[in-house]
């Protein structure tokens, strides 16, 4: 039989009997300590962008993070794009905002979806994702875990062409190959070239096909039951806006 004890720690005030050290344990400062340590260390975030050429991937990345990661990019001709194989290119930049440091890694996939035959063109991408998982597992299993670099892909923005009538076979194949490994956020690229009614119909068609093929895309997590009402309302608004504005 066990007995649960609950002890409330408090700071002693002048005139109170007892020693301060005996009445104050110190765990109340743990959140502040974790916050300071996290801010000092900084955060790692790896974002993958995928989709055929010309859909505005680099433009969106530049707009999101206010930095140009493609200064030395070489534009290929149509003939070169057709014969190009899928590559994995990493661009890393350190961003600091209000004292918080972020090591941003953009994983680009030039050549994806540009060939005449796109059968399993996502294979190099899935291999890369698996390699990052394996490397992180090896580092976590090692003796020196102090300076582990987390290069796992945390999110993938997948760009869908606005000129079709829904998902193409290559779109379905890519998302089904990665949806259990990476948080996938599908985007309708260059949506401003469509009128609102066309965007609405295309989004509805894509949602239906995502459900039909059993593809799991990223969803906002549910709020905890003990969250306050203001936070729950913000969560509901974010989910509502996401359903309406999954375009770029």
Tab-separated table of C-alpha atoms in Angstrom:
chain	number	residue	atom	x	y	z
A	1	UNK	CA	0.000	0.000	0.000
A	2	UNK	CA	1.391	3.362	-0.997
A	3	UNK	CA	0.506	6.833	0.180
A	4	UNK	CA	0.710	9.857	-2.129
A	5	UNK	CA	2.070	12.980	-0.511
A	6	UNK	CA	1.628	16.471	-1.908
A	7	UNK	CA	3.939	19.289	-0.819
A	8	UNK	CA	3.449	22.922	-1.748
A	9	UNK	CA	6.675	24.874	-1.972
A	10	UNK	CA	6.669	28.577	-1.236
A	11	UNK	CA	9.050	31.436	-0.604
A	12	UNK	CA	9.370	32.554	2.972
A	13	UNK	CA	8.509	36.178	3.647
A	14	UNK	CA	10.185	38.437	6.206
A	15	UNK	CA	8.916	37.705	9.672
A	16	UNK	CA	7.912	34.120	8.846
A	17	UNK	CA	9.573	31.426	10.897
A	18	UNK	CA	11.724	28.866	9.156
A	19	UNK	CA	14.620	28.856	6.780
A	20	UNK	CA	14.090	29.935	3.141
A	21	UNK	CA	16.156	27.016	1.835
A	22	UNK	CA	13.861	24.554	3.586
A	23	UNK	CA	10.674	26.081	2.232
A	24	UNK	CA	11.758	26.664	-1.373
A	25	UNK	CA	12.738	23.622	-3.459
A	26	UNK	CA	13.399	25.482	-6.721
A	27	UNK	CA	11.525	23.466	-9.345
A	28	UNK	CA	9.267	26.475	-10.040
A	29	UNK	CA	12.111	27.953	-12.116
A	30	UNK	CA	12.408	24.887	-14.370
A	31	UNK	CA	10.301	26.372	-17.232
A	32	UNK	CA	12.524	29.453	-17.286
A	33	UNK	CA	15.659	27.303	-17.299
A	34	UNK	CA	14.357	25.183	-20.197
A	35	UNK	CA	13.372	28.337	-22.095
A	36	UNK	CA	16.805	29.953	-21.643
A	37	UNK	CA	18.581	26.755	-22.675
A	38	UNK	CA	16.415	26.334	-25.774
A	39	UNK	CA	16.860	29.952	-26.858
A	40	UNK	CA	20.619	29.759	-26.329
A	41	UNK	CA	20.944	26.519	-28.285
A	42	UNK	CA	18.539	27.516	-31.049
A	43	UNK	CA	16.258	25.327	-33.120
A	44	UNK	CA	16.700	23.143	-36.202
A	45	UNK	CA	14.027	23.023	-38.880
A	46	UNK	CA	14.277	21.100	-42.132
A	47	UNK	CA	11.756	21.892	-44.834
A	48	UNK	CA	11.480	19.934	-48.070
A	49	UNK	CA	9.920	21.491	-51.169
A	50	UNK	CA	8.827	19.208	-53.989
A	51	UNK	CA	6.948	19.577	-57.233
A	52	UNK	CA	7.665	20.043	-60.910
A	53	UNK	CA	9.715	23.000	-62.130
A	54	UNK	CA	8.115	26.391	-62.607
A	55	UNK	CA	5.538	26.200	-59.812
A	56	UNK	CA	7.108	28.912	-57.645
A	57	UNK	CA	8.838	26.833	-54.971
A	58	UNK	CA	11.838	29.141	-54.568
A	59	UNK	CA	9.604	32.234	-54.596
A	60	UNK	CA	7.483	30.881	-51.752
A	61	UNK	CA	10.541	29.947	-49.661
A	62	UNK	CA	11.945	33.432	-50.180
A	63	UNK	CA	8.637	34.984	-49.080
A	64	UNK	CA	8.316	32.756	-45.999
A	65	UNK	CA	11.796	33.306	-44.589
A	66	UNK	CA	12.817	36.631	-46.210
A	67	UNK	CA	16.069	35.193	-47.505
A	68	UNK	CA	17.331	34.193	-50.935
A	69	UNK	CA	18.670	30.643	-50.860
A	70	UNK	CA	18.943	30.322	-54.628
A	71	UNK	CA	21.442	33.033	-55.536
A	72	UNK	CA	23.689	30.669	-57.496
A	73	UNK	CA	20.904	28.688	-59.125
A	74	UNK	CA	21.381	27.807	-62.779
A	75	UNK	CA	18.241	27.857	-64.898
A	76	UNK	CA	17.997	24.842	-67.181
A	77	UNK	CA	16.499	24.775	-70.641
A	78	UNK	CA	13.464	22.625	-71.431
A	79	UNK	CA	15.672	19.946	-73.022
A	80	UNK	CA	17.973	19.829	-69.995
A	81	UNK	CA	15.033	19.529	-67.577
A	82	UNK	CA	13.585	16.569	-69.478
A	83	UNK	CA	16.857	14.620	-69.317
A	84	UNK	CA	17.671	15.677	-65.742
A	85	UNK	CA	17.513	13.078	-63.008
A	86	UNK	CA	16.096	13.808	-59.561
A	87	UNK	CA	18.640	15.451	-57.267
A	88	UNK	CA	18.666	16.304	-53.567
A	89	UNK	CA	20.066	19.757	-52.824
A	90	UNK	CA	20.375	21.233	-49.337
A	91	UNK	CA	20.513	24.941	-48.572
A	92	UNK	CA	21.223	25.965	-44.985
A	93	UNK	CA	20.905	29.416	-43.473
A	94	UNK	CA	20.981	30.737	-39.899
A	95	UNK	CA	18.116	33.080	-39.047
A	96	UNK	CA	17.758	35.092	-35.855
A	97	UNK	CA	14.577	36.842	-34.779
A	98	UNK	CA	14.195	38.627	-31.430
A	99	UNK	CA	17.093	36.670	-29.981
A	100	UNK	CA	15.768	33.268	-31.096
A	101	UNK	CA	18.088	31.403	-33.466
A	102	UNK	CA	16.838	29.067	-36.175
A	103	UNK	CA	19.008	26.846	-38.329
A	104	UNK	CA	16.875	26.491	-41.435
A	105	UNK	CA	17.604	23.759	-43.959
A	106	UNK	CA	15.724	23.730	-47.249
A	107	UNK	CA	15.821	20.420	-49.092
A	108	UNK	CA	15.139	21.002	-52.781
A	109	UNK	CA	14.331	18.275	-55.306
A	110	UNK	CA	15.219	19.573	-58.784
A	111	UNK	CA	14.286	17.218	-61.583
A	112	UNK	CA	11.272	15.766	-59.822
A	113	UNK	CA	8.287	15.374	-62.147
A	114	UNK	CA	10.038	16.920	-65.166
A	115	UNK	CA	10.856	13.759	-67.124
A	116	UNK	CA	8.663	12.138	-69.753
A	117	UNK	CA	8.585	8.939	-67.704
A	118	UNK	CA	8.103	9.747	-64.025
A	119	UNK	CA	7.704	6.190	-62.804
A	120	UNK	CA	8.962	6.033	-59.201
A	121	UNK	CA	10.815	9.324	-59.630
A	122	UNK	CA	10.246	9.851	-55.897
A	123	UNK	CA	12.566	6.948	-54.992
A	124	UNK	CA	15.693	9.154	-54.434
A	125	UNK	CA	13.613	11.382	-52.170
A	126	UNK	CA	12.294	8.530	-50.013
A	127	UNK	CA	15.812	7.101	-49.820
A	128	UNK	CA	17.109	10.457	-48.573
A	129	UNK	CA	14.375	10.687	-45.903
A	130	UNK	CA	15.133	7.145	-44.709
A	131	UNK	CA	18.859	7.917	-44.545
A	132	UNK	CA	18.220	10.886	-42.252
A	133	UNK	CA	16.134	8.730	-39.919
A	134	UNK	CA	18.873	6.101	-39.810
A	135	UNK	CA	21.584	8.688	-39.167
A	136	UNK	CA	19.611	10.274	-36.324
A	137	UNK	CA	18.968	6.837	-34.786
A	138	UNK	CA	22.690	6.027	-34.915
A	139	UNK	CA	23.566	9.359	-33.298
A	140	UNK	CA	20.961	8.858	-30.559
A	141	UNK	CA	22.325	5.363	-29.903
A	142	UNK	CA	25.925	6.575	-29.608
A	143	UNK	CA	27.854	7.585	-26.525
A	144	UNK	CA	28.245	11.279	-27.367
A	145	UNK	CA	24.737	12.696	-27.790
A	146	UNK	CA	25.490	16.273	-26.796
A	147	UNK	CA	25.842	17.842	-30.242
A	148	UNK	CA	23.490	15.757	-32.370
A	149	UNK	CA	22.397	17.413	-35.602
A	150	UNK	CA	18.758	16.731	-36.414
A	151	UNK	CA	18.637	16.554	-40.211
A	152	UNK	CA	15.338	14.703	-40.389
A	153	UNK	CA	12.772	16.285	-42.702
A	154	UNK	CA	10.177	17.913	-40.463
A	155	UNK	CA	7.780	19.112	-43.143
A	156	UNK	CA	7.311	18.768	-46.905
A	157	UNK	CA	5.531	21.391	-48.985
A	158	UNK	CA	4.227	19.568	-52.057
A	159	UNK	CA	3.286	21.829	-54.958
A	160	UNK	CA	0.359	20.759	-57.116
A	161	UNK	CA	-0.058	22.212	-60.594
A	162	UNK	CA	-3.127	24.456	-60.958
A	163	UNK	CA	-3.549	23.575	-64.626
A	164	UNK	CA	-4.834	20.020	-64.185
A	165	UNK	CA	-8.129	18.629	-62.993
A	166	UNK	CA	-6.864	17.215	-59.724
A	167	UNK	CA	-3.981	14.986	-58.689
A	168	UNK	CA	-1.774	13.341	-61.293
A	169	UNK	CA	-0.396	9.810	-60.842
A	170	UNK	CA	3.002	11.258	-59.879
A	171	UNK	CA	1.333	13.393	-57.180
A	172	UNK	CA	-0.453	10.387	-55.709
A	173	UNK	CA	2.669	8.216	-55.882
A	174	UNK	CA	4.856	10.816	-54.168
A	175	UNK	CA	2.485	11.549	-51.301
A	176	UNK	CA	1.683	7.870	-50.689
A	177	UNK	CA	5.410	7.091	-50.560
A	178	UNK	CA	6.134	9.810	-47.979
A	179	UNK	CA	2.941	10.413	-45.990
A	180	UNK	CA	3.965	8.025	-43.196
A	181	UNK	CA	7.489	9.450	-42.973
A	182	UNK	CA	7.031	13.236	-43.281
A	183	UNK	CA	4.361	15.828	-42.497
A	184	UNK	CA	3.032	16.632	-45.982
A	185	UNK	CA	1.357	19.964	-46.705
A	186	UNK	CA	-0.109	19.985	-50.249
A	187	UNK	CA	-0.281	23.378	-51.929
A	188	UNK	CA	-2.012	24.487	-55.102
A	189	UNK	CA	0.751	26.431	-56.812
A	190	UNK	CA	0.150	29.738	-58.605
A	191	UNK	CA	-3.449	29.809	-57.442
A	192	UNK	CA	-3.724	33.466	-58.425
A	193	UNK	CA	-4.026	32.397	-62.069
A	194	UNK	CA	-7.451	30.874	-61.255
A	195	UNK	CA	-10.696	32.596	-60.383
A	196	UNK	CA	-12.170	31.867	-56.911
A	197	UNK	CA	-14.763	29.409	-58.245
A	198	UNK	CA	-12.054	27.417	-60.057
A	199	UNK	CA	-9.892	27.338	-56.932
A	200	UNK	CA	-12.805	26.084	-54.854
A	201	UNK	CA	-13.636	23.299	-57.308
A	202	UNK	CA	-9.995	22.241	-57.652
A	203	UNK	CA	-9.499	22.134	-53.872
A	204	UNK	CA	-12.641	20.054	-53.425
A	205	UNK	CA	-11.492	17.650	-56.139
A	206	UNK	CA	-8.023	17.318	-54.576
A	207	UNK	CA	-9.494	16.707	-51.107
A	208	UNK	CA	-11.750	13.989	-52.512
A	209	UNK	CA	-8.817	12.285	-54.233
A	210	UNK	CA	-6.638	12.531	-51.111
A	211	UNK	CA	-9.368	10.729	-49.169
A	212	UNK	CA	-9.932	8.241	-51.992
A	213	UNK	CA	-6.278	7.170	-52.113
A	214	UNK	CA	-5.884	7.118	-48.332
A	215	UNK	CA	-3.218	9.830	-48.226
A	216	UNK	CA	-2.494	11.317	-44.807
A	217	UNK	CA	-1.656	15.018	-44.973
A	218	UNK	CA	-0.748	17.227	-42.031
A	219	UNK	CA	-3.606	18.236	-39.752
A	220	UNK	CA	-3.472	20.629	-36.831
A	221	UNK	CA	-3.480	18.630	-33.580
A	222	UNK	CA	-6.493	18.805	-31.307
A	223	UNK	CA	-6.392	21.111	-28.290
A	224	UNK	CA	-6.088	19.654	-24.832
A	225	UNK	CA	-9.356	19.656	-22.930
A	226	UNK	CA	-7.909	21.886	-20.195
A	227	UNK	CA	-6.896	24.699	-22.578
A	228	UNK	CA	-8.639	28.041	-22.123
A	229	UNK	CA	-11.384	29.113	-24.514
A	230	UNK	CA	-9.297	31.825	-26.222
A	231	UNK	CA	-6.678	29.265	-27.249
A	232	UNK	CA	-9.346	26.854	-28.477
A	233	UNK	CA	-10.910	29.621	-30.556
A	234	UNK	CA	-7.530	30.448	-32.123
A	235	UNK	CA	-7.062	26.761	-32.936
A	236	UNK	CA	-10.482	26.582	-34.605
A	237	UNK	CA	-9.757	29.709	-36.657
A	238	UNK	CA	-6.399	28.335	-37.826
A	239	UNK	CA	-8.007	25.078	-38.938
A	240	UNK	CA	-10.763	26.968	-40.742
A	241	UNK	CA	-8.272	29.205	-42.545
A	242	UNK	CA	-6.177	26.184	-43.499
A	243	UNK	CA	-9.174	24.527	-45.146
A	244	UNK	CA	-9.879	27.704	-47.111
A	245	UNK	CA	-6.359	28.832	-48.059
A	246	UNK	CA	-4.242	25.774	-48.897
A	247	UNK	CA	-2.912	27.645	-51.946
A	248	UNK	CA	0.270	29.514	-52.825
